[in-house]
CSV table of C-alpha atoms and ligand atoms in Angstrom, one decimal:
chain,number,residue,atom,x,y,z
A,107,MET,CA,0.2,0.0,-0.1
A,108,ILE,CA,1.2,3.6,-1.0
A,109,GLN,CA,0.8,6.1,1.5
A,110,LYS,CA,1.2,10.1,0.4
A,111,ASN,CA,2.4,12.2,2.7
A,112,ASN,CA,3.1,15.6,0.6
A,113,VAL,CA,2.5,19.2,1.7
A,114,GLN,CA,2.2,22.3,-0.6
A,115,THR,CA,4.8,23.7,-2.3
A,116,PRO,CA,6.1,26.1,0.3
A,117,HIS,CA,7.6,29.9,-0.3
A,118,PHE,CA,11.5,29.3,-0.1
A,119,SER,CA,13.7,31.1,2.1
A,120,LYS,CA,17.3,31.5,1.9
A,121,THR,CA,19.6,28.3,2.5
A,122,SER,CA,20.5,28.4,6.3
A,123,SER,CA,24.1,28.0,7.0
A,124,CYS,CA,24.7,24.8,8.6
A,125,GLY,CA,28.3,24.0,9.4
A,126,GLY,CA,30.1,25.4,6.5
A,127,ALA,CA,28.0,25.0,3.6
A,128,SER,CA,29.7,25.4,0.1
A,129,VAL,CA,26.4,26.3,-1.3
A,130,ALA,CA,25.0,29.2,-3.0
A,131,ALA,CA,22.7,31.1,-0.6
A,132,ASP,CA,20.2,32.0,-3.0
A,133,LYS,CA,19.9,28.5,-4.6
A,134,PRO,CA,17.2,26.3,-3.4
A,135,VAL,CA,18.8,22.7,-2.5
A,136,THR,CA,16.7,19.8,-3.4
A,137,ILE,CA,17.3,16.2,-2.0
A,138,LEU,CA,15.8,13.0,-3.0
A,139,GLY,CA,16.0,10.7,0.0
A,140,ILE,CA,15.5,6.9,-0.3
A,141,GLU,CA,14.8,4.5,2.5
A,142,SER,CA,14.7,0.7,2.3
A,143,SER,CA,16.2,-0.6,5.6
A,144,CYS,CA,13.6,-3.0,6.6
A,145,ASP,CA,10.3,-3.6,5.1
A,146,ASP,CA,9.2,0.0,4.2
A,147,THR,CA,10.3,1.1,0.5
A,148,SER,CA,10.1,5.0,0.7
A,149,ALA,CA,11.2,7.9,-1.3
A,150,ALA,CA,10.8,11.7,-0.1
A,151,VAL,CA,11.8,15.0,-1.5
A,152,ILE,CA,13.2,17.8,0.8
A,153,ARG,CA,13.9,21.5,-0.7
A,154,ASN,CA,15.7,23.7,2.1
A,155,GLY,CA,14.5,21.4,4.8
A,156,VAL,CA,11.2,21.8,4.0
A,157,MET,CA,9.1,18.3,3.1
A,158,LEU,CA,7.6,18.2,-0.5
A,159,SER,CA,6.6,14.9,-0.4
A,160,ASN,CA,7.2,11.6,1.5
A,161,ILE,CA,6.0,8.2,-0.2
A,162,VAL,CA,6.0,5.1,1.8
A,163,ALA,CA,5.1,1.4,0.2
A,164,ASN,CA,4.3,-1.2,3.1
A,165,GLN,CA,5.1,-4.6,2.3
A,166,ASN,CA,2.1,-6.8,3.8
A,167,VAL,CA,3.5,-9.9,2.7
A,168,HIS,CA,5.1,-10.5,6.0
A,169,ALA,CA,2.0,-10.4,8.1
A,170,LYS,CA,1.2,-13.9,7.6
A,171,TYR,CA,4.7,-15.0,9.0
A,172,GLY,CA,4.5,-12.9,12.2
A,173,GLY,CA,7.9,-10.8,11.4
A,174,VAL,CA,9.8,-9.6,8.8
A,175,VAL,CA,11.2,-12.1,6.2
A,176,PRO,CA,14.3,-10.7,4.9
A,177,GLU,CA,14.3,-12.4,1.4
A,178,LEU,CA,10.8,-11.3,0.8
A,179,ALA,CA,11.4,-7.7,2.1
A,180,SER,CA,14.2,-7.3,-0.6
A,181,ARG,CA,12.2,-8.6,-3.2
A,182,ALA,CA,9.5,-6.4,-2.4
A,183,HIS,CA,11.7,-3.5,-2.5
A,184,GLN,CA,13.0,-4.3,-6.1
A,185,GLN,CA,9.4,-4.4,-7.0
A,186,ASN,CA,8.4,-0.9,-5.3
A,187,ILE,CA,11.3,1.5,-5.6
A,188,ILE,CA,10.9,2.9,-9.3
A,189,PRO,CA,7.4,3.2,-8.5
A,190,VAL,CA,8.1,4.9,-5.2
A,191,VAL,CA,10.5,7.3,-6.4
A,192,HIS,CA,8.4,8.3,-9.5
A,193,GLU,CA,5.3,8.9,-7.1
A,194,ALA,CA,7.8,10.8,-4.4
A,195,LEU,CA,8.9,13.2,-7.5
A,196,LYS,CA,5.7,13.6,-9.1
A,197,ALA,CA,4.0,14.5,-5.5
A,198,ALA,CA,6.9,17.1,-4.7
A,199,GLN,CA,6.2,18.6,-8.5
A,200,VAL,CA,10.0,18.2,-9.1
A,201,ASP,CA,11.9,17.0,-12.0
A,202,LYS,CA,14.8,14.7,-11.7
A,203,SER,CA,17.0,17.6,-13.3
A,204,ASP,CA,16.1,19.7,-10.4
A,205,LEU,CA,17.5,17.3,-7.9
A,206,ASP,CA,20.9,18.5,-6.2
A,207,ALA,CA,21.7,15.0,-4.4
A,208,VAL,CA,20.5,11.8,-3.8
A,209,ALA,CA,20.7,10.6,0.0
A,210,PHE,CA,20.0,6.9,0.9
A,211,THR,CA,19.8,4.9,4.0
A,212,ARG,CA,23.4,3.0,4.4
A,213,GLY,CA,22.6,1.2,7.6
A,214,PRO,CA,22.0,-0.5,9.8
A,215,GLY,CA,19.3,-2.7,8.7
A,216,LEU,CA,18.8,-6.0,6.6
A,217,LEU,CA,21.6,-6.2,4.3
A,218,GLY,CA,19.5,-7.5,1.4
A,219,SER,CA,16.9,-4.3,1.7
A,220,LEU,CA,19.7,-2.0,2.2
A,221,LEU,CA,21.2,-3.0,-1.1
A,222,VAL,CA,18.2,-2.5,-3.2
A,223,GLY,CA,18.0,1.2,-1.9
A,224,THR,CA,21.7,1.8,-2.2
A,225,SER,CA,22.3,0.4,-5.6
A,226,PHE,CA,19.4,2.4,-6.8
A,227,ALA,CA,20.6,5.8,-5.2
A,228,LYS,CA,24.1,4.8,-6.8
A,229,GLY,CA,22.7,4.2,-10.4
A,230,PHE,CA,20.3,7.5,-10.0
A,231,ALA,CA,23.0,9.8,-8.5
A,232,GLN,CA,25.3,9.0,-11.2
A,233,ALA,CA,23.0,8.9,-13.9
A,234,LEU,CA,21.9,12.6,-13.2
A,235,GLY,CA,25.8,13.5,-12.6
A,236,ILE,CA,25.0,14.6,-9.1
A,237,PRO,CA,26.5,13.8,-5.4
A,238,LEU,CA,25.4,11.0,-3.3
A,239,VAL,CA,25.0,11.4,0.3
A,240,ASP,CA,25.1,8.2,2.6
A,241,VAL,CA,22.6,8.2,5.9
A,242,ASN,CA,22.9,6.5,8.8
A,243,HIS,CA,19.0,5.3,9.8
A,244,LEU,CA,19.5,5.8,13.4
A,245,GLN,CA,20.8,9.5,12.9
A,246,ALA,CA,18.1,10.1,10.5
A,247,HIS,CA,15.4,9.1,13.3
A,248,VAL,CA,16.6,11.7,15.8
A,249,LEU,CA,17.1,14.3,12.8
A,250,ALA,CA,13.4,13.7,11.7
A,251,HIS,CA,12.8,16.2,14.6
A,252,PHE,CA,13.9,19.1,12.0
A,253,ILE,CA,11.8,18.1,9.2
A,254,SER,CA,9.8,21.2,8.3
A,255,GLU,CA,6.2,20.9,6.7
A,256,GLY,CA,5.9,24.5,6.1
A,257,LYS,CA,3.8,25.2,8.9
A,258,PRO,CA,4.2,28.5,11.1
A,259,ASP,CA,4.2,27.2,14.7
A,260,GLU,CA,7.0,24.2,14.2
A,261,ARG,CA,9.0,23.6,17.4
A,262,LYS,CA,12.3,21.9,16.9
A,263,PRO,CA,14.7,20.6,19.9
A,264,GLY,CA,17.5,23.0,21.0
A,265,PHE,CA,21.1,21.0,21.5
A,266,PRO,CA,21.9,19.2,23.5
A,267,PHE,CA,19.0,17.0,24.0
A,268,LEU,CA,18.3,13.4,24.5
A,269,CYS,CA,16.3,11.2,22.1
A,270,LEU,CA,14.5,8.2,23.2
A,271,LEU,CA,14.6,5.9,19.8
A,272,ALA,CA,12.1,3.0,20.5
A,273,SER,CA,11.2,0.9,17.4
A,274,GLY,CA,10.9,-2.8,16.4
A,275,GLY,CA,14.7,-3.0,16.0
A,276,ASN,CA,16.0,-0.5,18.4
A,277,SER,CA,15.9,0.8,21.9
A,278,GLN,CA,18.4,3.3,22.5
A,279,ILE,CA,19.1,6.9,24.4
A,280,ILE,CA,20.9,9.1,22.4
A,281,HIS,CA,22.8,12.3,23.5
A,282,VAL,CA,22.6,14.7,20.5
A,283,ARG,CA,25.0,17.5,20.7
A,284,SER,CA,24.9,18.6,17.2
A,285,HIS,CA,23.3,17.5,13.9
A,286,SER,CA,26.4,16.0,13.0
A,287,ASP,CA,27.5,14.7,16.9
A,288,MET,CA,25.5,12.0,18.8
A,289,GLU,CA,26.3,9.2,20.8
A,290,VAL,CA,24.3,6.5,21.8
A,291,ILE,CA,24.6,6.3,25.6
A,292,GLY,CA,22.3,3.3,26.2
A,293,GLN,CA,21.0,0.5,23.9
A,294,THR,CA,19.0,-2.7,24.7
A,295,ILE,CA,21.4,-5.6,25.4
A,296,ASP,CA,18.8,-7.9,23.4
A,297,ASP,CA,15.3,-7.4,22.3
A,298,ALA,CA,14.2,-4.0,21.3
A,299,ALA,CA,10.6,-2.3,22.9
A,300,GLY,CA,8.8,-3.0,20.0
A,301,GLU,CA,10.0,-6.5,19.6
A,302,ALA,CA,8.9,-7.0,23.2
A,303,PHE,CA,5.3,-5.6,22.1
A,304,ASP,CA,5.2,-7.8,19.2
A,305,LYS,CA,6.4,-11.0,20.5
A,306,CYS,CA,4.3,-10.7,23.6
A,307,ALA,CA,1.0,-9.8,21.5
A,308,LYS,CA,2.3,-13.0,19.2
A,309,VAL,CA,2.0,-15.3,22.3
A,310,MET,CA,-1.7,-13.7,23.1
A,311,GLY,CA,-2.7,-14.6,19.3
A,312,LEU,CA,-2.8,-10.9,18.3
A,313,PRO,CA,-1.6,-10.2,14.5
A,314,TYR,CA,1.8,-9.0,13.8
A,315,PRO,CA,2.9,-6.2,14.0
A,316,GLY,CA,1.4,-6.5,17.6
A,317,GLY,CA,2.2,-3.3,19.0
A,318,PRO,CA,-0.8,-1.1,17.7
A,319,HIS,CA,-3.1,-3.9,19.0
A,320,VAL,CA,-1.5,-4.0,22.5
A,321,ASP,CA,-2.3,-0.1,22.6
A,322,ARG,CA,-5.7,-0.4,21.5
A,323,LEU,CA,-6.7,-3.3,23.8
A,324,ALA,CA,-4.7,-1.7,27.0
A,325,LYS,CA,-6.8,1.2,26.8
A,326,GLU,CA,-9.3,-0.7,28.5
A,327,GLY,CA,-7.5,-2.7,30.7
A,328,ASN,CA,-5.8,-2.6,34.3
A,329,PRO,CA,-2.1,-2.1,34.2
A,330,ALA,CA,-1.6,-3.3,37.7
A,331,ALA,CA,-3.4,-6.6,37.1
A,332,PHE,CA,-0.4,-8.8,36.4
A,333,ARG,CA,3.1,-8.0,37.9
A,334,LEU,CA,6.0,-8.8,35.3
A,335,ASN,CA,9.8,-8.8,35.6
A,336,LYS,CA,11.5,-5.8,35.3
A,337,PRO,CA,14.8,-6.1,34.3
A,338,GLN,CA,17.8,-5.0,36.6
A,339,ILE,CA,20.7,-3.7,34.0
A,340,ALA,CA,23.2,-1.2,34.8
A,341,GLY,CA,23.7,2.3,33.2
A,342,TYR,CA,21.5,3.4,30.6
A,343,ASP,CA,21.1,0.2,28.9
A,344,TYR,CA,17.8,-1.9,28.3
A,345,SER,CA,16.8,-5.5,28.3
A,346,PHE,CA,13.5,-6.9,27.3
A,347,SER,CA,13.9,-10.5,26.9
A,348,GLY,CA,13.6,-11.6,30.7
A,349,LEU,CA,10.1,-9.4,30.4
A,350,LYS,CA,9.3,-11.5,27.1
A,351,THR,CA,9.9,-14.6,29.2
A,352,SER,CA,8.3,-13.9,32.3
A,353,PHE,CA,5.1,-12.9,30.5
A,354,LEU,CA,5.3,-16.4,28.4
A,355,TYR,CA,5.6,-18.2,31.5
A,356,LEU,CA,2.7,-16.3,33.2
A,357,LEU,CA,0.7,-17.3,30.3
A,358,ARG,CA,1.6,-21.1,30.2
A,359,ASP,CA,1.1,-21.3,34.0
A,360,ARG,CA,-2.3,-19.8,33.8
A,361,ILE,CA,-3.5,-21.5,30.7
A,362,LYS,CA,-3.0,-24.7,32.6
A,363,GLU,CA,-5.5,-23.7,35.0
A,364,ASN,CA,-8.0,-22.1,32.7
A,365,PRO,CA,-7.4,-22.8,28.8
A,366,ASP,CA,-9.7,-19.3,28.3
A,367,PHE,CA,-7.1,-17.3,30.4
A,368,VAL,CA,-5.9,-15.3,27.5
A,369,GLU,CA,-9.3,-14.4,25.8
A,370,GLU,CA,-10.8,-13.6,29.6
A,371,ASN,CA,-7.7,-11.4,30.2
A,372,LEU,CA,-7.1,-10.1,27.2
A,373,LYS,CA,-7.2,-6.2,28.0
A,374,ASP,CA,-5.7,-6.6,31.4
A,375,LEU,CA,-2.5,-8.5,30.1
A,376,CYS,CA,-2.0,-6.0,27.3
A,377,ALA,CA,-2.4,-3.1,29.9
A,378,SER,CA,0.0,-4.8,32.3
A,379,LEU,CA,2.5,-5.5,29.7
A,380,GLN,CA,2.4,-1.9,28.2
A,381,SER,CA,2.6,-0.5,31.1
A,382,THR,CA,6.0,-2.3,32.3
A,383,ILE,CA,7.6,-1.5,28.7
A,384,ILE,CA,7.0,2.0,29.3
A,385,ASP,CA,8.0,2.3,32.9
A,386,VAL,CA,11.3,0.6,32.1
A,387,LEU,CA,12.0,3.0,29.0
A,388,MET,CA,11.0,6.1,30.9
A,389,GLN,CA,12.8,5.2,34.0
A,390,LYS,CA,16.0,4.8,32.1
A,391,LEU,CA,15.7,8.0,30.0
A,392,LYS,CA,15.1,9.7,33.5
A,393,LYS,CA,18.2,8.5,34.8
A,394,ALA,CA,20.1,9.8,32.0
A,395,ALA,CA,18.2,13.2,31.9
A,396,ASP,CA,19.2,13.7,35.5
A,397,ASP,CA,22.8,12.6,35.3
A,398,LEU,CA,23.5,14.9,32.2
A,399,ASN,CA,21.0,17.6,33.4
A,400,ILE,CA,19.4,17.8,30.3
A,401,LYS,CA,15.7,18.8,29.8
A,402,GLN,CA,15.2,18.7,26.2
A,403,ILE,CA,13.9,15.5,25.8
A,404,ALA,CA,12.7,13.9,22.4
A,405,LEU,CA,11.1,10.4,21.5
A,406,ALA,CA,11.7,8.8,17.8
A,407,GLY,CA,10.7,5.4,16.2
A,408,GLY,CA,7.8,3.5,15.7
A,409,VAL,CA,6.8,2.7,19.1
A,410,SER,CA,6.3,6.3,19.7
A,411,ALA,CA,3.0,5.9,18.3
A,412,ASN,CA,1.9,4.3,21.4
A,413,SER,CA,-0.5,6.4,23.2
A,414,ALA,CA,0.5,5.4,26.6
A,415,LEU,CA,4.4,6.5,26.1
A,416,ARG,CA,3.1,9.6,24.4
A,417,GLN,CA,1.0,10.3,27.9
A,418,ALA,CA,4.2,9.2,29.7
A,419,PHE,CA,6.1,11.9,27.9
A,420,HIS,CA,3.8,14.8,28.5
A,421,ASP,CA,3.6,13.4,32.4
A,422,TYR,CA,7.2,13.4,32.9
A,423,GLY,CA,7.3,16.7,31.1
A,424,GLU,CA,4.9,18.1,33.6
A,425,ASN,CA,6.5,16.6,36.6
A,426,TYR,CA,10.1,17.0,35.9
A,427,GLY,CA,10.1,20.3,33.9
A,428,TRP,CA,11.0,18.6,30.7
A,429,GLU,CA,10.4,20.2,27.4
A,430,ILE,CA,9.3,17.2,25.3
A,431,TYR,CA,9.4,16.8,21.4
A,432,ILE,CA,7.3,14.3,19.8
A,433,PRO,CA,7.3,14.1,15.9
A,434,PRO,CA,4.3,13.9,13.7
A,435,PHE,CA,3.7,9.9,13.2
A,436,ALA,CA,4.6,9.8,9.8
A,437,PHE,CA,8.1,10.8,10.9
A,438,THR,CA,8.4,8.4,13.5
A,439,THR,CA,8.0,5.0,11.6
A,440,ASP,CA,10.5,4.3,8.8
A,441,ASN,CA,10.2,7.0,6.3
A,442,ALA,CA,12.6,8.6,3.2
A,443,ALA,CA,11.8,12.1,4.7
A,444,MET,CA,14.1,11.5,7.4
A,445,ILE,CA,16.6,10.4,5.2
A,446,ALA,CA,16.3,13.3,2.7
A,447,MET,CA,16.4,15.8,6.0
A,448,THR,CA,19.7,14.2,7.1
A,449,GLY,CA,21.0,14.0,3.5
A,450,TYR,CA,20.1,17.7,3.4
A,451,PHE,CA,22.4,18.5,6.5
A,452,LYS,CA,25.4,16.5,5.1
A,453,TYR,CA,24.9,18.2,1.8
A,454,LEU,CA,25.4,21.7,3.5
A,455,ARG,CA,28.5,20.3,5.2
A,456,GLY,CA,29.9,18.7,2.0
A,457,GLU,CA,30.1,15.2,3.2
A,458,PHE,CA,29.3,12.8,0.0
A,459,CYS,CA,29.7,9.2,-0.2
A,460,PRO,CA,31.9,7.6,-3.0
A,461,LEU,CA,30.2,5.0,-5.0
A,462,THR,CA,32.5,2.3,-3.7
A,463,GLU,CA,30.7,2.4,-0.3
A,464,ALA,CA,28.9,-0.7,0.4
A,465,PRO,CA,25.7,-0.9,3.0
A,466,PHE,CA,26.2,-2.1,6.5
A,467,ALA,CA,23.8,-4.2,8.8
A,468,ARG,CA,25.1,-2.9,12.1
A,469,THR,CA,26.4,0.3,13.7
A,470,SER,CA,28.7,1.6,16.3
A,471,ASN,CA,27.8,4.0,19.3
A,472,VAL,CA,28.8,6.9,17.6
A,473,LEU,CA,26.6,8.2,15.0
B,103,KG4,O1,10.4,2.1,13.7
B,103,KG4,P1,9.4,1.3,13.2
B,103,KG4,O2,8.3,1.4,12.1
B,103,KG4,O3,10.2,0.1,12.2
B,103,KG4,C1,11.3,-0.8,12.8
B,103,KG4,O4,12.1,-0.5,13.6
B,103,KG4,O5,10.7,-2.2,12.5
B,103,KG4,O6,8.7,0.5,14.5
B,103,KG4,C2,8.1,-0.5,14.3
B,103,KG4,C3,7.4,-1.0,15.6
B,103,KG4,C4,6.8,-2.3,15.6
B,103,KG4,O7,7.4,-3.4,16.6
B,103,KG4,C5,5.3,-2.1,15.9
B,103,KG4,O8,4.6,-2.7,17.0
B,103,KG4,C6,5.4,-0.6,16.9
B,103,KG4,O9,6.8,-0.1,16.1
B,103,KG4,N1,4.5,0.0,17.4
B,103,KG4,C7,3.8,0.2,18.4
B,103,KG4,C8,2.4,1.1,18.2
B,103,KG4,N2,2.8,1.3,16.5
B,103,KG4,C9,3.7,0.6,16.2
B,103,KG4,N3,4.2,-0.1,19.6
B,103,KG4,C10,3.0,0.2,20.6
B,103,KG4,N4,2.3,0.7,20.5
B,103,KG4,C11,2.0,1.4,19.4
B,103,KG4,N5,0.9,2.1,19.1
């Protein structure tokens, strides 16, 4: 399914200087972004930091397997990439010849999926004779906070800030010192938060991805109905595999006594699971914010769609004087607008990528 997310062509202001740009101040900079790190094929056009289009093709093929199948993902990317790029240019009312650079997700992610976007970006940039910009997917999730939709009242975090990145593949606390200087100060040592939602949802018989279903059902459940194990991990790191196992054992033991246990307690189970995951995420974030004395706190990644996590952000903001930043939903899940935005910042700094660079599956702590 292709989703459109484009805004009206804005009035272009002069390019802002961002760390030593070698770009003419009056020339608009137009970047095509390409994202293919997991199971969403996406292309977007950004001009001077303002999003003109953001097209995402979701891959429904994985739902029946209960998780992303890497080989199917890369095949679907191959089918989607050309129509998605075409649609992004059309929605932005931009011709190929207007592009100044092509930005692409180089990693981390599934290698087969990344190869499709990387190869397309290289070929496209070379054919047009324009620079190629490689983008770290995690850095892009953070910089999604800087995408402009051309609205007057947009808020952007100031530096330094902390960003909680919670998605299907990542749970990290990132210390963001500038657009180009970020450090992962805490991360999961096993499962990601989204994975914990999805795996526990699966054992309750909910469809994949389970996070949104748990969120919906939890609204009518009692979060204190069941006590689940909270991990005790040093520093700012997370762990969700113990929680997942304790949830599995709870279900196994109770189903022995009552085969209808899950159906009869589904809402309470979802509420208890969700509140435990959110407590774990927020407690570490609070510790990091206190230790570093940072009050600008941002949220990113697919799990940020969770209504209780959003509420927790608002509550912590009120209780602890945090200025919180939660981006629009379209910029929290995997999308190419954040890739184009990150590419824009790198373009202004003159950071380009040779055609010989290969994608990477894993990343280091310094983004
Ligand atoms: O960032 P994202 O789109 O891509 C991956 O990293 O895969 O995140 C997807 C994750 C999935 O685990 C999904 O279950 C979770 O985000 N998610 C949610 C909600 N919406 C999406 N988790 C909890 N509550 C939600 N409302």
